Short mmCIF file of C-alpha atoms in Angstrom, two decimals:
data_model
loop_
_atom_site.label_atom_id
_atom_site.label_comp_id
_atom_site.label_asym_id
_atom_site.label_seq_id
_atom_site.Cartn_x
_atom_site.Cartn_y
_atom_site.Cartn_z
CA MET R 1 -0.37 -23.41 -39.36
CA GLU R 2 0.30 -22.04 -42.57
CA ASN R 3 -1.20 -18.64 -42.59
CA ARG R 4 0.40 -17.58 -39.18
CA SER R 5 2.69 -15.31 -40.60
CA ARG R 6 6.09 -14.30 -39.21
CA LEU R 7 6.14 -11.53 -36.96
CA SER R 8 6.91 -8.18 -38.23
CA ARG R 9 10.13 -6.38 -36.49
CA GLN R 10 7.39 -3.80 -35.05
CA ASP R 11 4.92 -6.60 -33.54
CA ALA R 12 7.90 -8.82 -32.39
CA GLY R 13 8.93 -5.84 -30.53
CA LEU R 14 5.27 -5.13 -28.87
CA VAL R 15 5.04 -8.99 -28.21
CA LEU R 16 8.73 -8.63 -26.43
CA LYS R 17 6.96 -5.70 -24.21
CA GLU R 18 4.23 -7.36 -23.28
CA ALA R 19 5.89 -10.91 -22.05
CA ARG R 20 8.34 -9.12 -20.05
CA LYS R 21 5.39 -7.25 -18.22
CA LEU R 22 3.86 -10.73 -17.83
CA LEU R 23 7.07 -11.77 -16.28
CA SER R 24 8.06 -8.97 -13.95
CA ALA R 25 4.77 -9.31 -12.43
CA ARG R 26 5.25 -12.94 -11.54
CA VAL R 27 8.88 -12.64 -10.14
CA GLU R 28 8.78 -10.80 -7.04
CA HIS R 29 12.78 -10.14 -6.45
CA PRO R 30 13.74 -6.86 -7.98
CA GLY R 31 17.06 -8.10 -9.41
CA ARG R 32 15.87 -11.58 -10.80
CA ARG R 33 12.74 -9.44 -12.26
CA ALA R 34 15.54 -7.20 -14.01
CA PHE R 35 17.81 -10.25 -14.80
CA LEU R 36 14.86 -12.15 -16.37
CA THR R 37 13.09 -9.14 -18.10
CA ARG R 38 16.37 -7.71 -19.63
CA THR R 39 17.48 -11.65 -20.93
CA LEU R 40 14.30 -12.19 -22.45
CA THR R 41 14.39 -12.90 -26.00
CA LEU R 42 12.37 -14.07 -28.80
CA GLY R 43 12.98 -17.40 -28.56
CA GLY R 44 12.12 -16.77 -24.71
CA VAL R 45 8.75 -15.80 -25.88
CA ALA R 46 8.06 -18.56 -28.33
CA MET R 47 8.79 -20.95 -25.20
CA LEU R 48 6.14 -18.89 -23.24
CA SER R 49 3.34 -18.87 -25.65
CA GLY R 50 2.75 -22.26 -24.52
CA CYS R 51 2.10 -21.07 -20.85
CA ASP R 52 -1.51 -20.36 -19.69
CA VAL R 53 -2.36 -17.19 -18.32
CA THR R 54 -3.89 -18.23 -15.20
CA ASN R 55 -4.48 -14.72 -13.43
CA ASN R 56 -8.55 -14.13 -13.59
CA ALA R 57 -8.76 -11.20 -15.84
CA GLY R 58 -12.09 -10.51 -14.16
CA ILE R 59 -10.48 -9.76 -10.94
CA GLU R 60 -7.42 -7.97 -12.48
CA ARG R 61 -9.68 -5.31 -13.97
CA ALA R 62 -11.76 -4.92 -10.78
CA LEU R 63 -8.72 -4.44 -8.74
CA SER R 64 -7.24 -2.15 -11.06
CA ALA R 65 -10.56 -0.05 -11.21
CA ILE R 66 -10.48 0.06 -7.67
CA SER R 67 -6.75 1.24 -7.22
CA ARG R 68 -7.80 3.89 -9.88
CA PHE R 69 -10.78 4.98 -7.45
CA ASN R 70 -7.97 5.12 -4.85
CA ASP R 71 -6.00 7.63 -7.13
CA GLU R 72 -9.07 9.70 -6.75
CA VAL R 73 -9.55 9.33 -2.92
CA GLN R 74 -5.79 10.16 -2.34
CA ALA R 75 -5.90 13.47 -4.73
CA ARG R 76 -8.62 14.43 -2.47
CA ILE R 77 -7.01 13.53 0.98
CA PHE R 78 -3.69 15.53 -0.06
CA ASP R 79 -3.53 18.76 1.55
CA PRO R 80 -1.05 20.88 -0.46
CA HIS R 81 -0.24 22.92 2.69
CA ALA R 82 0.90 19.47 5.34
CA LEU R 83 4.11 18.93 5.74
CA ALA R 84 6.01 16.09 6.13
CA PRO R 85 8.17 15.91 9.38
CA THR R 86 11.47 16.66 9.24
CA TYR R 87 14.36 15.26 11.71
CA PRO R 88 17.44 16.35 13.24
CA ALA R 89 20.71 15.29 11.54
CA SER R 90 21.63 13.06 14.39
CA MET R 91 18.86 10.66 13.14
CA ILE R 92 19.88 10.54 9.31
CA THR R 93 19.83 6.58 8.59
CA ARG R 94 23.46 5.44 7.78
CA PRO R 95 24.15 3.90 5.73
CA PHE R 96 21.12 5.05 3.49
CA PRO R 97 19.70 2.25 1.57
CA PHE R 98 20.15 1.62 -2.16
CA ASN R 99 17.25 0.58 -3.61
CA ALA R 100 15.96 0.29 -7.47
CA TYR R 101 14.97 -2.63 -9.51
CA TYR R 102 18.64 -3.41 -10.37
CA GLY R 103 21.70 -3.76 -8.32
CA ILE R 104 24.13 -0.96 -6.93
CA THR R 105 26.85 -1.90 -9.70
CA GLU R 106 24.39 -1.31 -12.63
CA ALA R 107 23.38 1.93 -11.56
CA PRO R 108 24.38 4.73 -14.34
CA ALA R 109 26.97 6.54 -14.37
CA ILE R 110 26.41 10.09 -15.76
CA ASP R 111 29.29 12.10 -17.48
CA GLU R 112 28.61 15.66 -16.08
CA PRO R 113 29.99 18.05 -18.85
CA GLY R 114 27.72 15.89 -21.48
CA TYR R 115 24.53 16.04 -19.36
CA ARG R 116 21.47 18.23 -20.08
CA LEU R 117 18.17 17.97 -18.61
CA GLU R 118 15.63 18.11 -21.13
CA ILE R 119 12.40 19.92 -20.72
CA GLY R 120 8.90 18.63 -22.84
CA GLY R 121 5.55 19.41 -22.86
CA GLN R 122 3.40 22.49 -21.54
CA ALA R 123 6.24 24.82 -20.48
CA ALA R 124 7.07 28.27 -22.23
CA ASP R 125 10.68 27.93 -21.84
CA ARG R 126 11.95 24.44 -22.91
CA ARG R 127 15.87 24.74 -23.50
CA PRO R 128 17.76 22.47 -21.98
CA TRP R 129 19.27 22.41 -18.83
CA ARG R 130 23.36 22.34 -17.81
CA LEU R 131 24.05 21.14 -13.87
CA PRO R 132 25.76 24.19 -12.86
CA GLU R 133 22.78 26.07 -13.80
CA LEU R 134 20.72 24.26 -11.70
CA ARG R 135 23.24 24.74 -8.78
CA ALA R 136 22.91 28.66 -9.37
CA LEU R 137 19.38 28.73 -8.60
CA ALA R 138 18.11 28.83 -5.15
CA GLN R 139 18.94 25.94 -3.04
CA THR R 140 17.16 24.40 -0.15
CA GLU R 141 17.54 21.07 1.98
CA GLN R 142 15.42 19.08 4.19
CA ILE R 143 15.91 15.86 6.38
CA THR R 144 12.83 13.83 5.93
CA ARG R 145 11.75 10.20 6.02
CA HIS R 146 12.04 8.08 2.81
CA ILE R 147 9.15 5.63 2.81
CA CYS R 148 9.18 2.73 0.59
CA VAL R 149 6.16 0.84 -0.58
CA GLU R 150 7.86 -2.34 0.71
CA GLY R 151 7.37 -1.15 4.30
CA TRP R 152 10.44 -0.07 5.42
CA SER R 153 11.65 3.71 5.85
CA ALA R 154 14.91 5.27 6.24
CA ILE R 155 15.60 9.35 7.03
CA GLY R 156 17.84 11.17 4.69
CA ARG R 157 18.92 14.83 3.70
CA TRP R 158 18.36 16.11 0.56
CA GLY R 159 19.27 19.51 -1.05
CA GLY R 160 18.41 21.02 -4.57
CA VAL R 161 16.28 23.28 -6.20
CA ARG R 162 12.52 23.68 -4.64
CA PHE R 163 10.55 22.08 -7.54
CA SER R 164 8.02 24.67 -7.75
CA ASP R 165 10.39 27.56 -8.21
CA PHE R 166 11.93 25.38 -10.99
CA LEU R 167 8.47 24.83 -12.25
CA ALA R 168 8.01 28.77 -12.52
CA ARG R 169 11.42 29.36 -13.85
CA ILE R 170 10.59 27.05 -17.05
CA GLY R 171 7.22 28.84 -17.30
CA ALA R 172 5.24 25.34 -16.80
CA ASP R 173 1.42 25.23 -17.04
CA THR R 174 0.70 24.64 -13.42
CA THR R 175 -2.91 24.01 -14.50
CA ALA R 176 -1.82 20.66 -16.43
CA ARG R 177 -2.75 17.63 -14.45
CA PHE R 178 0.78 15.54 -14.66
CA VAL R 179 4.73 16.12 -14.37
CA GLY R 180 6.34 12.95 -16.11
CA PHE R 181 10.26 12.00 -15.61
CA LYS R 182 12.30 10.18 -17.90
CA CYS R 183 15.59 8.47 -16.44
CA SER R 184 18.92 7.57 -17.39
CA ASP R 185 17.96 3.93 -16.09
CA ASP R 186 15.07 3.64 -18.42
CA TYR R 187 12.85 4.18 -14.90
CA TYR R 188 9.81 6.39 -15.63
CA THR R 189 7.19 8.03 -13.96
CA SER R 190 4.72 10.73 -13.26
CA ILE R 191 3.02 12.93 -10.38
CA ASP R 192 0.02 14.96 -9.86
CA MET R 193 0.65 18.61 -10.28
CA ARG R 194 -0.28 19.35 -6.69
CA THR R 195 2.22 17.44 -5.58
CA ALA R 196 4.71 18.90 -7.98
CA LEU R 197 3.97 22.34 -6.46
CA HIS R 198 4.12 21.24 -2.76
CA PRO R 199 6.57 23.20 -1.08
CA GLN R 200 8.82 19.99 0.45
CA THR R 201 9.10 18.64 -3.27
CA LEU R 202 12.72 19.10 -4.41
CA LEU R 203 14.72 18.67 -7.23
CA ALA R 204 17.49 17.11 -5.10
CA LEU R 205 21.11 17.60 -6.58
CA THR R 206 22.78 16.85 -3.39
CA TYR R 207 22.65 14.06 -0.57
CA ASP R 208 23.96 14.81 2.97
CA GLY R 209 25.92 17.91 1.98
CA ARG R 210 27.65 16.50 -1.02
CA THR R 211 27.13 16.16 -4.78
CA LEU R 212 24.19 13.76 -5.24
CA PRO R 213 26.32 10.27 -5.22
CA ARG R 214 25.39 7.58 -8.46
CA GLU R 215 23.81 5.33 -5.97
CA TYR R 216 21.15 7.80 -4.96
CA GLY R 217 20.56 9.02 -8.28
CA PHE R 218 23.05 11.35 -9.98
CA PRO R 219 22.48 13.64 -11.17
CA MET R 220 19.16 14.62 -9.94
CA LYS R 221 16.42 13.17 -8.14
CA LEU R 222 13.01 14.22 -7.53
CA ARG R 223 12.24 13.98 -3.81
CA MET R 224 8.89 14.37 -2.69
CA PRO R 225 8.49 13.06 1.35
CA THR R 226 4.90 13.14 0.59
CA LYS R 227 5.40 10.00 -1.77
CA LEU R 228 6.51 6.81 -1.62
CA GLY R 229 9.95 6.08 -3.07
CA TYR R 230 9.14 4.40 -6.17
CA LYS R 231 7.54 7.81 -7.01
CA ASN R 232 10.78 9.54 -6.68
CA PRO R 233 12.57 9.11 -9.90
CA LYS R 234 16.50 9.07 -9.82
CA HIS R 235 19.10 9.86 -12.67
CA ILE R 236 16.26 12.12 -14.38
CA ARG R 237 17.20 12.99 -18.01
CA ALA R 238 13.78 14.87 -18.92
CA ILE R 239 10.72 16.52 -17.26
CA PHE R 240 7.54 17.00 -19.14
CA ILE R 241 4.32 18.86 -18.21
CA THR R 242 1.55 17.06 -19.76
CA ASN R 243 -2.54 16.58 -19.82
CA THR R 244 -2.34 12.89 -20.83
CA TYR R 245 -1.41 10.25 -18.25
CA PRO R 246 2.13 9.13 -18.36
CA GLY R 247 2.34 5.97 -16.32
CA GLY R 248 5.37 4.71 -14.83
CA TYR R 249 7.71 1.85 -14.69
CA TRP R 250 5.88 -0.05 -11.54
CA GLU R 251 2.67 1.73 -11.71
CA ASP R 252 2.29 0.03 -15.28
CA GLN R 253 2.55 -3.40 -13.73
CA GLY R 254 0.02 -2.72 -10.96
CA TYR R 255 1.45 -0.50 -8.23
CA ASN R 256 -1.01 2.20 -7.40
CA TRP R 257 -0.10 5.46 -9.51
CA PHE R 258 -0.82 8.20 -6.87
CA GLY R 259 1.72 6.43 -4.30
CA GLY R 260 1.08 9.28 -1.71
CA SER R 261 1.97 9.30 1.89
CA MET D 1 -43.83 -29.79 19.49
CA THR D 2 -41.22 -30.56 16.94
CA ALA D 3 -37.39 -29.09 16.84
CA ALA D 4 -38.60 -27.07 13.79
CA THR D 5 -41.70 -25.73 15.28
CA ARG D 6 -40.10 -24.52 18.38
CA SER D 7 -37.11 -23.05 16.59
CA ALA D 8 -39.35 -21.13 14.09
CA ARG D 9 -41.38 -19.50 17.14
CA ALA D 10 -37.99 -18.31 18.95
CA PRO D 11 -36.77 -15.52 18.76
CA SER D 12 -33.69 -14.89 16.34
CA VAL D 13 -30.50 -15.00 18.13
CA HIS D 14 -28.76 -12.73 15.30
CA PRO D 15 -30.48 -10.21 13.32
CA SER D 16 -30.06 -10.38 9.77
CA TRP D 17 -28.00 -7.22 9.55
CA LEU D 18 -25.74 -8.95 12.14
CA ARG D 19 -25.22 -11.91 10.21
CA ILE D 20 -24.71 -10.33 7.24
CA THR D 21 -21.88 -8.03 8.77
CA HIS D 22 -20.43 -11.03 10.54
CA TRP D 23 -19.56 -12.83 7.49
CA LEU D 24 -18.82 -9.96 5.32
CA ASN D 25 -15.78 -8.84 7.93
CA ALA D 26 -14.97 -12.67 8.10
CA LEU D 27 -14.49 -12.48 4.22
CA ALA D 28 -12.63 -8.79 4.66
CA VAL D 29 -10.25 -10.36 7.49
CA LEU D 30 -9.36 -12.94 5.35
CA VAL D 31 -8.34 -10.77 2.62
CA MET D 32 -6.57 -8.04 4.39
CA ALA D 33 -4.75 -10.65 6.79
CA THR D 34 -3.44 -12.98 3.53
CA SER D 35 -2.77 -9.87 1.41
CA GLY D 36 -0.99 -8.11 4.45
CA TRP D 37 1.23 -11.10 5.29
CA ARG D 38 2.59 -10.72 1.75
CA ILE D 39 3.27 -6.98 2.04
CA TYR D 40 4.92 -7.89 5.00
CA ASN D 41 7.14 -10.52 3.37
CA ALA D 42 8.27 -7.54 1.31
CA SER D 43 10.34 -6.05 4.50
CA PRO D 44 9.71 -8.58 7.17
CA LEU D 45 10.00 -6.59 10.63
CA PHE D 46 11.01 -9.88 12.73
CA ASP D 47 13.10 -12.78 11.80
CA PHE D 48 10.31 -14.90 9.66
CA GLU D 49 8.23 -14.67 6.68
CA PHE D 50 4.78 -16.08 5.83
CA PRO D 51 4.59 -18.94 3.67
CA ASP D 52 3.80 -17.46 -0.06
CA ALA D 53 1.04 -20.11 0.12
CA VAL D 54 -1.23 -18.73 2.36
CA THR D 55 -0.43 -15.21 0.92
CA LEU D 56 -2.58 -13.35 -1.10
CA GLY D 57 -2.00 -11.40 -4.27
CA GLY D 58 1.04 -13.38 -6.04
CA TRP D 59 3.55 -10.09 -5.83
CA LEU D 60 3.90 -7.25 -3.85
CA ALA D 61 1.91 -5.22 -6.37
CA GLY D 62 -1.33 -7.55 -6.08
CA ALA D 63 -1.28 -8.10 -2.56
CA LEU D 64 -1.35 -4.30 -2.06
CA GLN D 65 -4.16 -4.25 -4.75
CA TRP D 66 -5.71 -6.63 -2.51
CA HIS D 67 -4.94 -5.03 0.66
CA PHE D 68 -6.14 -1.57 -0.58
CA ALA D 69 -9.60 -2.65 -1.96
CA GLY D 70 -10.07 -5.10 1.36
CA MET D 71 -9.79 -2.23 3.47
CA TRP D 72 -13.00 -0.68 1.94
CA LEU D 73 -14.76 -3.58 2.80
CA LEU D 74 -13.57 -3.86 5.99
CA ALA D 75 -13.86 -0.34 7.00
CA LEU D 76 -17.52 0.34 5.41
CA ASN D 77 -18.85 -3.01 6.86
CA GLY D 78 -17.34 -2.47 10.43
CA ALA D 79 -19.03 1.38 10.39
CA VAL D 80 -22.50 -0.33 9.25
CA TYR D 81 -21.70 -2.92 12.34
CA LEU D 82 -21.32 -0.35 15.09
CA VAL D 83 -23.87 1.89 13.77
CA LEU D 84 -26.79 -0.68 13.75
CA ASN D 85 -25.00 -2.05 16.77
CA LEU D 86 -25.40 1.21 18.90
CA ALA D 87 -28.65 2.00 17.45
CA THR D 88 -30.61 -0.83 18.04
CA GLY D 89 -29.23 -0.90 21.28
CA ARG D 90 -28.06 -4.53 20.85
CA MET D 91 -24.86 -3.38 22.00
CA ARG D 92 -25.74 -2.32 25.41
CA ARG D 93 -28.14 -5.40 25.89
CA ARG D 94 -25.73 -8.25 24.78
CA PHE D 95 -22.28 -6.88 25.86
CA PHE D 96 -23.22 -5.16 29.08
CA PRO D 97 -22.84 -5.73 32.29
CA LEU D 98 -19.55 -6.29 32.09
CA SER D 99 -17.12 -6.65 35.02
CA PRO D 100 -13.50 -8.02 35.98
CA GLY D 101 -15.51 -10.49 38.54
CA GLY D 102 -17.86 -11.52 36.11
CA VAL D 103 -15.06 -12.54 33.00
CA LEU D 104 -13.19 -14.43 35.79
CA ARG D 105 -16.42 -16.16 37.05
CA ASP D 106 -17.34 -17.18 33.91
CA ALA D 107 -13.60 -18.09 32.56
CA ALA D 108 -13.33 -20.46 35.32
CA ALA D 109 -16.82 -22.10 35.24
CA ALA D 110 -15.55 -22.49 31.56
CA LEU D 111 -12.05 -24.07 32.23
CA ARG D 112 -13.79 -26.55 34.61
CA GLY D 113 -16.42 -27.05 31.75
CA ARG D 114 -19.18 -26.06 33.84
CA LEU D 115 -20.16 -23.32 31.35
CA THR D 116 -23.19 -23.80 29.59
CA HIS D 117 -24.68 -22.54 26.24
CA ASP D 118 -28.12 -23.14 27.23
CA ASP D 119 -29.65 -19.54 26.37
CA PRO D 120 -28.16 -18.85 22.88
CA HIS D 121 -29.45 -15.20 23.33
CA ARG D 122 -27.12 -14.28 26.31
CA TYR D 123 -23.49 -13.82 25.78
CA ASN D 124 -21.28 -15.09 28.88
CA GLU D 125 -19.11 -12.12 30.23
CA VAL D 126 -16.18 -14.05 28.65
CA GLN D 127 -17.67 -13.99 24.97
CA ARG D 128 -18.77 -10.36 25.96
CA LEU D 129 -14.90 -9.29 26.83
CA ALA D 130 -13.74 -11.58 23.44
CA TYR D 131 -16.18 -9.88 20.89
CA LEU D 132 -15.40 -6.18 22.22
CA PHE D 133 -11.84 -7.21 22.36
CA VAL D 134 -12.13 -7.92 18.89
CA VAL D 135 -14.11 -4.84 17.67
CA LEU D 136 -11.73 -2.56 19.41
CA ASP D 137 -8.98 -4.54 18.01
CA ILE D 138 -10.16 -3.92 14.37
CA ALA D 139 -10.57 -0.13 14.91
CA LEU D 140 -6.98 -0.38 16.06
CA LEU D 141 -6.08 -1.99 12.73
CA VAL D 142 -7.96 0.38 10.54
CA LEU D 143 -6.29 3.39 12.70
CA SER D 144 -2.89 2.06 12.33
CA GLY D 145 -3.45 0.99 8.58
CA LEU D 146 -4.53 4.96 7.92
CA ALA D 147 -1.38 5.69 9.84
CA LEU D 148 0.75 3.94 7.76
CA TRP D 149 -1.18 4.81 4.30
CA LYS D 150 -1.26 8.38 5.05
CA PRO D 151 1.63 9.31 7.68
CA VAL D 152 1.77 12.94 6.21
CA GLN D 153 -1.66 13.65 5.52
CA PHE D 154 -2.81 12.06 8.92
CA GLY D 155 -0.30 13.62 10.82
CA MET D 156 -2.06 13.46 14.23
CA LEU D 157 -2.81 9.97 13.84
CA ARG D 158 0.66 8.91 12.87
CA GLU D 159 1.73 10.63 15.85
CA LEU D 160 -0.83 8.83 17.71
CA MET D 161 0.63 5.70 16.73
CA GLY D 162 3.98 6.51 17.95
CA GLY D 163 5.30 7.66 14.44
CA TYR D 164 5.66 5.70 11.14
CA GLU D 165 7.84 2.91 12.05
CA THR D 166 5.91 2.13 15.50
CA ALA D 167 2.76 2.00 13.91
CA ARG D 168 4.19 -0.75 11.78
CA ARG D 169 4.79 -2.75 14.73
CA VAL D 170 1.08 -1.53 16.16
CA HIS D 171 -0.35 -2.95 13.00
CA PHE D 172 1.40 -6.12 13.06
CA ALA D 173 0.67 -6.79 16.83
CA ALA D 174 -3.36 -6.00 16.45
CA MET D 175 -3.08 -8.23 13.51
CA ALA D 176 -1.24 -11.06 15.53
CA ALA D 177 -3.97 -10.31 17.88
CA LEU D 178 -6.91 -10.34 15.73
CA LEU D 179 -5.69 -13.95 14.55
CA ALA D 180 -5.04 -15.21 18.30
CA PHE D 181 -9.27 -14.29 18.46
CA VAL D 182 -9.59 -16.14 15.23
CA ALA D 183 -8.08 -19.07 16.52
CA VAL D 184 -9.89 -19.37 19.94
CA HIS D 185 -13.20 -18.19 17.96
CA LEU D 186 -12.99 -21.19 15.53
CA ALA D 187 -11.98 -23.61 18.21
CA MET D 188 -15.36 -22.68 20.47
CA VAL D 189 -17.66 -22.71 17.38
CA ALA D 190 -15.88 -26.42 17.07
CA LEU D 191 -16.77 -26.98 20.75
CA VAL D 192 -20.59 -25.57 20.01
CA PRO D 193 -22.00 -25.94 16.28
CA GLY D 194 -24.95 -24.57 17.53
CA THR D 195 -23.33 -20.77 17.24
CA LEU D 196 -22.43 -21.47 13.65
CA ARG D 197 -25.92 -22.54 12.64
CA ALA D 198 -27.08 -19.11 14.54
CA MET D 199 -24.65 -16.81 12.63
CA ILE D 200 -25.96 -18.95 9.57
CA ARG D 201 -29.64 -19.13 9.56
CA GLY D 202 -30.39 -16.88 12.67
CA ARG D 203 -31.37 -19.38 15.20
#
């Protein structure tokens, strides 16, 4: 058609983003999904435009609404004093499984000297943190069960800074609703403030007594035994406190946001 | 007297609340089982997967959305069924007495083809056992499901189920038992079609 003008650069970006989202929702295997979504180009979009989206929009909306309702229910069920069980070192799962939306060789390699943890949003002290400064804070350790949304579970040993201590240290507004995370692997997620303040929520810097290795999220991961695996971001580069719902990588594709255990 | 006037005078086999809760439960079980198989496929416990064609949700996130929507229907409808069944006295009237001897006698009679369904108002003892079993089995599915959904918040329930990993196996075994019930149930309905009519029209 004559008047169908060329996509502006900005529109093209939005179209691409939307197409990636649609495609990733239809490909189950994480590796395959990552491959497809990353290799999707504008040419690919042109080919896809002929496809019919057969999903029933009404049912999808209803299911999403129930999922949001389930977020509310889970927030009510959540007991800030209920502790996840801890285990003896003999029960640690070896080797602890690697899991991400990409393969193990694609895990980001972060250079420690240049690394800074950025702080944003509703915090009094937003200066960035270097790793030695975080290691100098009071450290704690726990052996807990990691439960994946896929159903499997594994027991691991994480050490680091109690996240509630860290939030106090940066003068975070703990009346805010969300804590959001941006990661070096382009992953992002967010959690409710009450879980952020849970005593077992750790800003993990070590795994099994050693510096957190690259495959488990170097330089740091947020470890919460009260939430499913996809809520535990790895390779964190920025933490922000906000009242605006930040969503998440999987959550924006249909996974439940609260994701609590 | 025609069949129509006779059936109009006969007392109803199943009250309307029972028929409604039965069909809502059938729908909930269908949604929970097919979406549950898709979730199972994401991390199979055993050396097999369910064919994607018989699963619901399209991918893991979709299956989880169905499963955690269907759970409300299964649990709330089940609660209504239990409360009305107990409050109206139907549970006591239709499911008891129930004895091992009676079950064996009726099972043996059924296998010899001598168990009749002359009176649809009365369950034989095999039926009583089967229906009570499926009520308890669905209760176990709900409880083991809650333990999997909230293993930290419902710590007592998790321990009752033998821990998170054992709860997965309990949930699977209870699902398999439910499937076995459904298979026999559907076979019996095919053999005695009047029971289907009674569950739809009440008599």
